[in-house]
mmCIF file of C-alpha atoms in Angstrom:
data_model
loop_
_atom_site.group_PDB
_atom_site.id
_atom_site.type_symbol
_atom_site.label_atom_id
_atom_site.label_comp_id
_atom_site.label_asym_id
_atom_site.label_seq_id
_atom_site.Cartn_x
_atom_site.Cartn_y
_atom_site.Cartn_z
ATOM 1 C CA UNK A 22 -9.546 -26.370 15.132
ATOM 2 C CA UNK A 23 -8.830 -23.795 12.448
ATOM 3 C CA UNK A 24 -7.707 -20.215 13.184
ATOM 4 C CA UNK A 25 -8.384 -17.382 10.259
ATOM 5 C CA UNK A 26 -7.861 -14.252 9.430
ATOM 6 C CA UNK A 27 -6.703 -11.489 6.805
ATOM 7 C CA UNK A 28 -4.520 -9.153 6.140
ATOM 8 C CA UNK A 29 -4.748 -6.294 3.617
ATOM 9 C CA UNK A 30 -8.423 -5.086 4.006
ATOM 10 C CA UNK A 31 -7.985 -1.560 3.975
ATOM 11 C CA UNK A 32 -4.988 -0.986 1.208
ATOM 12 C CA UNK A 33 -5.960 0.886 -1.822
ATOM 13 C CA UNK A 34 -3.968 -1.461 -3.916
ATOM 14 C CA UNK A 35 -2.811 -5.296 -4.024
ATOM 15 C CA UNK A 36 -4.822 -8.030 -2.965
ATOM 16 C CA UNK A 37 -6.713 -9.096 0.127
ATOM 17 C CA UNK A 38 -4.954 -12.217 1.771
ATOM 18 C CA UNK A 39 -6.022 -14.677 3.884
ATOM 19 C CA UNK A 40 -4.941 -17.208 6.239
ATOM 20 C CA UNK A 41 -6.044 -20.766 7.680
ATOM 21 C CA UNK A 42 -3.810 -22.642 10.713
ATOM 22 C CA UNK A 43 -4.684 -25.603 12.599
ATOM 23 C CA UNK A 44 -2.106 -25.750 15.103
ATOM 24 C CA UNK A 45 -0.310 -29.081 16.643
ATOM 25 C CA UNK A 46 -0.747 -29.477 19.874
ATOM 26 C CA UNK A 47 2.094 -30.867 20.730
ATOM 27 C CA UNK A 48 5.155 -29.068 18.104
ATOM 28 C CA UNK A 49 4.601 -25.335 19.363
ATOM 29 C CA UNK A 50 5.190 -22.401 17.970
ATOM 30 C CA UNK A 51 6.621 -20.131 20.508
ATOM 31 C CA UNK A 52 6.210 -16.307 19.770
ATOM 32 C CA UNK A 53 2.596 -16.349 18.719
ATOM 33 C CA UNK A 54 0.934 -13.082 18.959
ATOM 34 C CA UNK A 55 -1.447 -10.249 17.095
ATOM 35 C CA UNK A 56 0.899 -9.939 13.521
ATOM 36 C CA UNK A 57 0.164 -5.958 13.831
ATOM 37 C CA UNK A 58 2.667 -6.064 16.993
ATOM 38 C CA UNK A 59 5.319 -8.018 15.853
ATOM 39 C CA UNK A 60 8.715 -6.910 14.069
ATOM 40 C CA UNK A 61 9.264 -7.453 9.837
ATOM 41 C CA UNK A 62 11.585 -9.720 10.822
ATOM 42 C CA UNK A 63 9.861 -11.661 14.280
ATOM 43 C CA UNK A 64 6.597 -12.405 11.563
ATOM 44 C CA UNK A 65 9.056 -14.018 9.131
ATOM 45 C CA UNK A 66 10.679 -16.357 11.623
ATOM 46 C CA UNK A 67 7.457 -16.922 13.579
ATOM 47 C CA UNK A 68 5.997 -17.513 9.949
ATOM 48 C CA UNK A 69 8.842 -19.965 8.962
ATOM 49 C CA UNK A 70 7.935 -22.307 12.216
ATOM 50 C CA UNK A 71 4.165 -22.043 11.722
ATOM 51 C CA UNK A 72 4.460 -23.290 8.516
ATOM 52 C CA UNK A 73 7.263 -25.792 9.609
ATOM 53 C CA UNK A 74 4.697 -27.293 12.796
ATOM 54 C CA UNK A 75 1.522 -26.848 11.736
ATOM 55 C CA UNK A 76 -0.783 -29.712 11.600
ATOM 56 C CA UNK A 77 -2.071 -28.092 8.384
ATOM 57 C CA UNK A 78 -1.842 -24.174 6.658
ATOM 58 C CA UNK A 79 -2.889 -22.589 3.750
ATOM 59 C CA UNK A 80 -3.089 -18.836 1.958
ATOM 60 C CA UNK A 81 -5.548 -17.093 -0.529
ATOM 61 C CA UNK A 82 -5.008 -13.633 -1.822
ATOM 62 C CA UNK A 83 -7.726 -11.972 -3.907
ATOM 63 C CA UNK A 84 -6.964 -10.062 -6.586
ATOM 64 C CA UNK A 85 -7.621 -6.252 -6.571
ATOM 65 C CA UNK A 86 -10.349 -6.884 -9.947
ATOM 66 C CA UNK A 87 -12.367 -9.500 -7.808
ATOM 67 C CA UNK A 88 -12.387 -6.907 -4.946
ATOM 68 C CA UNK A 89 -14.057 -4.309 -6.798
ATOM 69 C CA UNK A 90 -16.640 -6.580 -8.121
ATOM 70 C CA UNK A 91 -17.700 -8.018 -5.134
ATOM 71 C CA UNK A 92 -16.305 -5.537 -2.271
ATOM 72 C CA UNK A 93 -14.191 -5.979 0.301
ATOM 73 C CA UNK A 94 -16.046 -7.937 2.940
ATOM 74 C CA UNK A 95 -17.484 -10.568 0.157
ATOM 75 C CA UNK A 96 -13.709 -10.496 -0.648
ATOM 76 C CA UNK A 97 -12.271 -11.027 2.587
ATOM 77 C CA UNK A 98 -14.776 -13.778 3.485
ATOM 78 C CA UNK A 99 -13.930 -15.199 0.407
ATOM 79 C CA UNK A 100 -10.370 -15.358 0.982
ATOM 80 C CA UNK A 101 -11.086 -17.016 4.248
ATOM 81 C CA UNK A 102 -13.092 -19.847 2.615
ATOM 82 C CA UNK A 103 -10.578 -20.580 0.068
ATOM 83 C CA UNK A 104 -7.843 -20.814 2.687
ATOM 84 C CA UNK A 105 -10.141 -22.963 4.553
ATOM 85 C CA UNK A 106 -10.870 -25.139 1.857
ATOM 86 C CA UNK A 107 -6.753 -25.397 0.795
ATOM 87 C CA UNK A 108 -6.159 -27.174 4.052
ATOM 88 C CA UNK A 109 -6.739 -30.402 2.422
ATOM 89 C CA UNK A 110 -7.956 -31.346 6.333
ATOM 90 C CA UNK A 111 -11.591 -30.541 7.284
ATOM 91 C CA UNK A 112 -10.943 -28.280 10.459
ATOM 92 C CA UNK A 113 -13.557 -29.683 12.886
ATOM 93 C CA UNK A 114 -14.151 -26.317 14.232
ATOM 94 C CA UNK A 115 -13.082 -22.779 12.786
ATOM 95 C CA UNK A 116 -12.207 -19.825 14.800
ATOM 96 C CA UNK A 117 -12.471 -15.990 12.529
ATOM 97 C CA UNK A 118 -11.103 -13.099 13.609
ATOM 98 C CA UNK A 119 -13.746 -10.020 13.471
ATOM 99 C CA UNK A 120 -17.438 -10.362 12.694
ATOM 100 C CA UNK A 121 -18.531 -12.063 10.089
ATOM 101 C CA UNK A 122 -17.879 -15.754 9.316
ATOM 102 C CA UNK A 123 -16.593 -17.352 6.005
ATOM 103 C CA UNK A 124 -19.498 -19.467 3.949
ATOM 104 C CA UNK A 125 -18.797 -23.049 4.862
ATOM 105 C CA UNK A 126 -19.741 -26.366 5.737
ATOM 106 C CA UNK A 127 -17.955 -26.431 9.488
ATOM 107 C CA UNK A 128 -19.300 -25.130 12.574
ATOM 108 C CA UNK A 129 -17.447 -21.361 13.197
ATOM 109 C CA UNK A 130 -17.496 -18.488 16.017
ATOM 110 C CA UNK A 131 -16.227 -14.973 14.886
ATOM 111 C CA UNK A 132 -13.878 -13.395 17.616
ATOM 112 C CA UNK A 133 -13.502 -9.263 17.780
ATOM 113 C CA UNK A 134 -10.334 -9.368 18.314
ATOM 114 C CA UNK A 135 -9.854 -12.900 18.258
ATOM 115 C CA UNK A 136 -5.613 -12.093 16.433
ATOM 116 C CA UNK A 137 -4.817 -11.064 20.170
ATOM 117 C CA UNK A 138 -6.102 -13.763 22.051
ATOM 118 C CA UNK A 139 -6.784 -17.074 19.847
ATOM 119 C CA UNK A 140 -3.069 -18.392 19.086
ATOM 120 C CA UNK A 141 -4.494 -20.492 15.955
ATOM 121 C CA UNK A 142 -6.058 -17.035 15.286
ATOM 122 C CA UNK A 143 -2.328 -15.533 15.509
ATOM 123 C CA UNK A 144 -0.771 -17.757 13.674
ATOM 124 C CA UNK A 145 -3.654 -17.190 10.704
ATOM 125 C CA UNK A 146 -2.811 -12.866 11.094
ATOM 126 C CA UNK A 147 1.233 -13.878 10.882
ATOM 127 C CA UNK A 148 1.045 -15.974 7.832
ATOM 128 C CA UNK A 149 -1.433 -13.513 6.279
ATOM 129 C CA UNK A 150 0.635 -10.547 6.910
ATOM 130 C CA UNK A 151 3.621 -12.082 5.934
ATOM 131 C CA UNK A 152 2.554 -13.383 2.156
ATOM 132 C CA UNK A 153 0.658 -10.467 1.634
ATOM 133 C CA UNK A 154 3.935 -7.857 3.205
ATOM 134 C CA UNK A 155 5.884 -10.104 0.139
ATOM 135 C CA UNK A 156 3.203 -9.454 -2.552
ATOM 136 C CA UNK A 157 3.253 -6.171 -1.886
ATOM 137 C CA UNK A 158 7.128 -6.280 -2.567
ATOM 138 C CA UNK A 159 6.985 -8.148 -5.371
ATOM 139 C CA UNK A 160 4.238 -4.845 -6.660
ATOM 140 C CA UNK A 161 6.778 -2.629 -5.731
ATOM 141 C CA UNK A 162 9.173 -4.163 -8.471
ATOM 142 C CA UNK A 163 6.747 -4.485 -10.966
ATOM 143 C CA UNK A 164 4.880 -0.916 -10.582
ATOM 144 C CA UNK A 165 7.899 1.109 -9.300
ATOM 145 C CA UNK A 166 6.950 4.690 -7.935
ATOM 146 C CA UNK A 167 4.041 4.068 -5.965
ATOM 147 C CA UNK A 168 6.432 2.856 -2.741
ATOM 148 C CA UNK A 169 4.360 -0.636 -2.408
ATOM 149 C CA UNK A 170 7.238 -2.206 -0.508
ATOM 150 C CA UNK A 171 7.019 0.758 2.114
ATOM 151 C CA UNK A 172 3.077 1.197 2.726
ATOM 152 C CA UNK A 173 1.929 -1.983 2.004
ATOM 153 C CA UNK A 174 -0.247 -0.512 -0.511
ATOM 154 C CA UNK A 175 -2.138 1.465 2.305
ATOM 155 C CA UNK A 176 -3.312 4.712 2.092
ATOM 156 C CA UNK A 177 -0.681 7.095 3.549
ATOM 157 C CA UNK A 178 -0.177 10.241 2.617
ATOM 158 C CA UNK A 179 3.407 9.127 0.531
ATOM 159 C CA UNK A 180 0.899 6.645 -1.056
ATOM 160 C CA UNK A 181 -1.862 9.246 -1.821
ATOM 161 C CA UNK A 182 0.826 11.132 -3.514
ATOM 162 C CA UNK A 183 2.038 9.114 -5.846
ATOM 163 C CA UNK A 184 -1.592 8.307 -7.177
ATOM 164 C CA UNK A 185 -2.145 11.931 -7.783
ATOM 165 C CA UNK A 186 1.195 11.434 -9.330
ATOM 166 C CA UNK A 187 1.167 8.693 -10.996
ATOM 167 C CA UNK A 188 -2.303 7.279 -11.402
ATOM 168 C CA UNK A 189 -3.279 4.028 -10.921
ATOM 169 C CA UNK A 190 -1.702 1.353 -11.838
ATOM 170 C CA UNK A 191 -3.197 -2.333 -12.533
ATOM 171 C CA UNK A 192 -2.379 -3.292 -8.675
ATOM 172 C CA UNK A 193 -5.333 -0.356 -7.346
ATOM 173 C CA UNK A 194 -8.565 -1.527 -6.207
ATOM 174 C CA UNK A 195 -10.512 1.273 -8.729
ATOM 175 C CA UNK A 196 -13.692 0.758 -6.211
ATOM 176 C CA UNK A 197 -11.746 2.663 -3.299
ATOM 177 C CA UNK A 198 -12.879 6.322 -3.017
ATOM 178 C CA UNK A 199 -8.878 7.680 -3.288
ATOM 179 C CA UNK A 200 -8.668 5.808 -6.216
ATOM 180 C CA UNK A 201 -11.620 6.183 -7.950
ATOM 181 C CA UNK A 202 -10.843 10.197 -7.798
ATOM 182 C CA UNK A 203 -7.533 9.793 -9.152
ATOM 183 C CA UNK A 204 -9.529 7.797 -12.508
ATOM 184 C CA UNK A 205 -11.875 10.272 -12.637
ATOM 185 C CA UNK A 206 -9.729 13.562 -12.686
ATOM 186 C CA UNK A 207 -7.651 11.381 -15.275
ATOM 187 C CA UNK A 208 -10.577 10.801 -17.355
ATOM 188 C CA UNK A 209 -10.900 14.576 -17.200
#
């Protein structure tokens, strides 16, 4: 069985990531739990032994120009699928956190909430959070200003800021209402 899930949905800027697990049954990963509620540095361990145990993993960002032209939720669902499809095992079952499920050939239940109870689910959030957290990093470096290694590319108020600031940069998702302002009083 194959846990999901995403990270990233709600950032102005950098891509949407996603995450498939299939956990082993019998090398566990101890720790497991909702990514949201776990330390910088308990994700990256936990992340290092999921990826170490796993039966099989895999993790799909989508860029910030595919975003906009197909919206978030098409975007996030996407994600999922390609994740599902890079575990180069067919899961037999898939487990999603939220709502909506991923198109797919493999029978699926979505789980509200499903990152604080499912531990495949868990271990899907953790690896999610924890590519994405470095993506955003490696942003930071390459659009320097905007504080992408700090926010995550969400929209705080230090974030906000720097937009009016700065205006957007190549990492913004230009369909987002913040940033779509910013364009437009920078078109004039």
């Amino acid at each position: 069985m194959a846990g999901v899930d995403e990270a990233g949905r709600g950032a102005l800027a950098g891509p949407v990531v996603a995450a498939a697990v299939v956990l082993d049954d019998v090398r566990i990963v101890e720790g497991l739990a909702d990514s949201k509620k776990l330390s910088p540095a308990r994700r990256s361990t936990i992340a290092d032994s999921i990826r170490e145990r796993a039966v099989a993993w895999a993790v799909c960002a989508v860029e910030p120009d595919e975003i906009d032209r197909i919206n978030i939720l098409q975007a996030s669902l996407l994600a999922m699928a390609r994740a599902l499809e890079g575990l180069g095992v067919p899961p037999s079952a898939v487990l999603v956190d939220g709502k909506q499920l991923p198109p797919g050939d493999w029978p699926a239940r979505a789980i509200i909430g499903g990152d604080a109870i499912e531990p495949a689910i868990m271990a899907a959030s953790i690896l999610a959070k924890v590519h994405r957290d470095q993506l955003m990093r490696d942003l930071d470096t390459q659009h320097p200003g905007y504080g992408f290694a700090l926010h995550k590319g969400y929209p705080t108020a230090a974030h906000r800021d720097a937009l009016r600031a700065l205006g957007a940069c190549p990492a913004h998702r230009r369909s987002y209402a913040p940033v779509r302002r910013c364009l437009a009083e920078a078109a004039g």
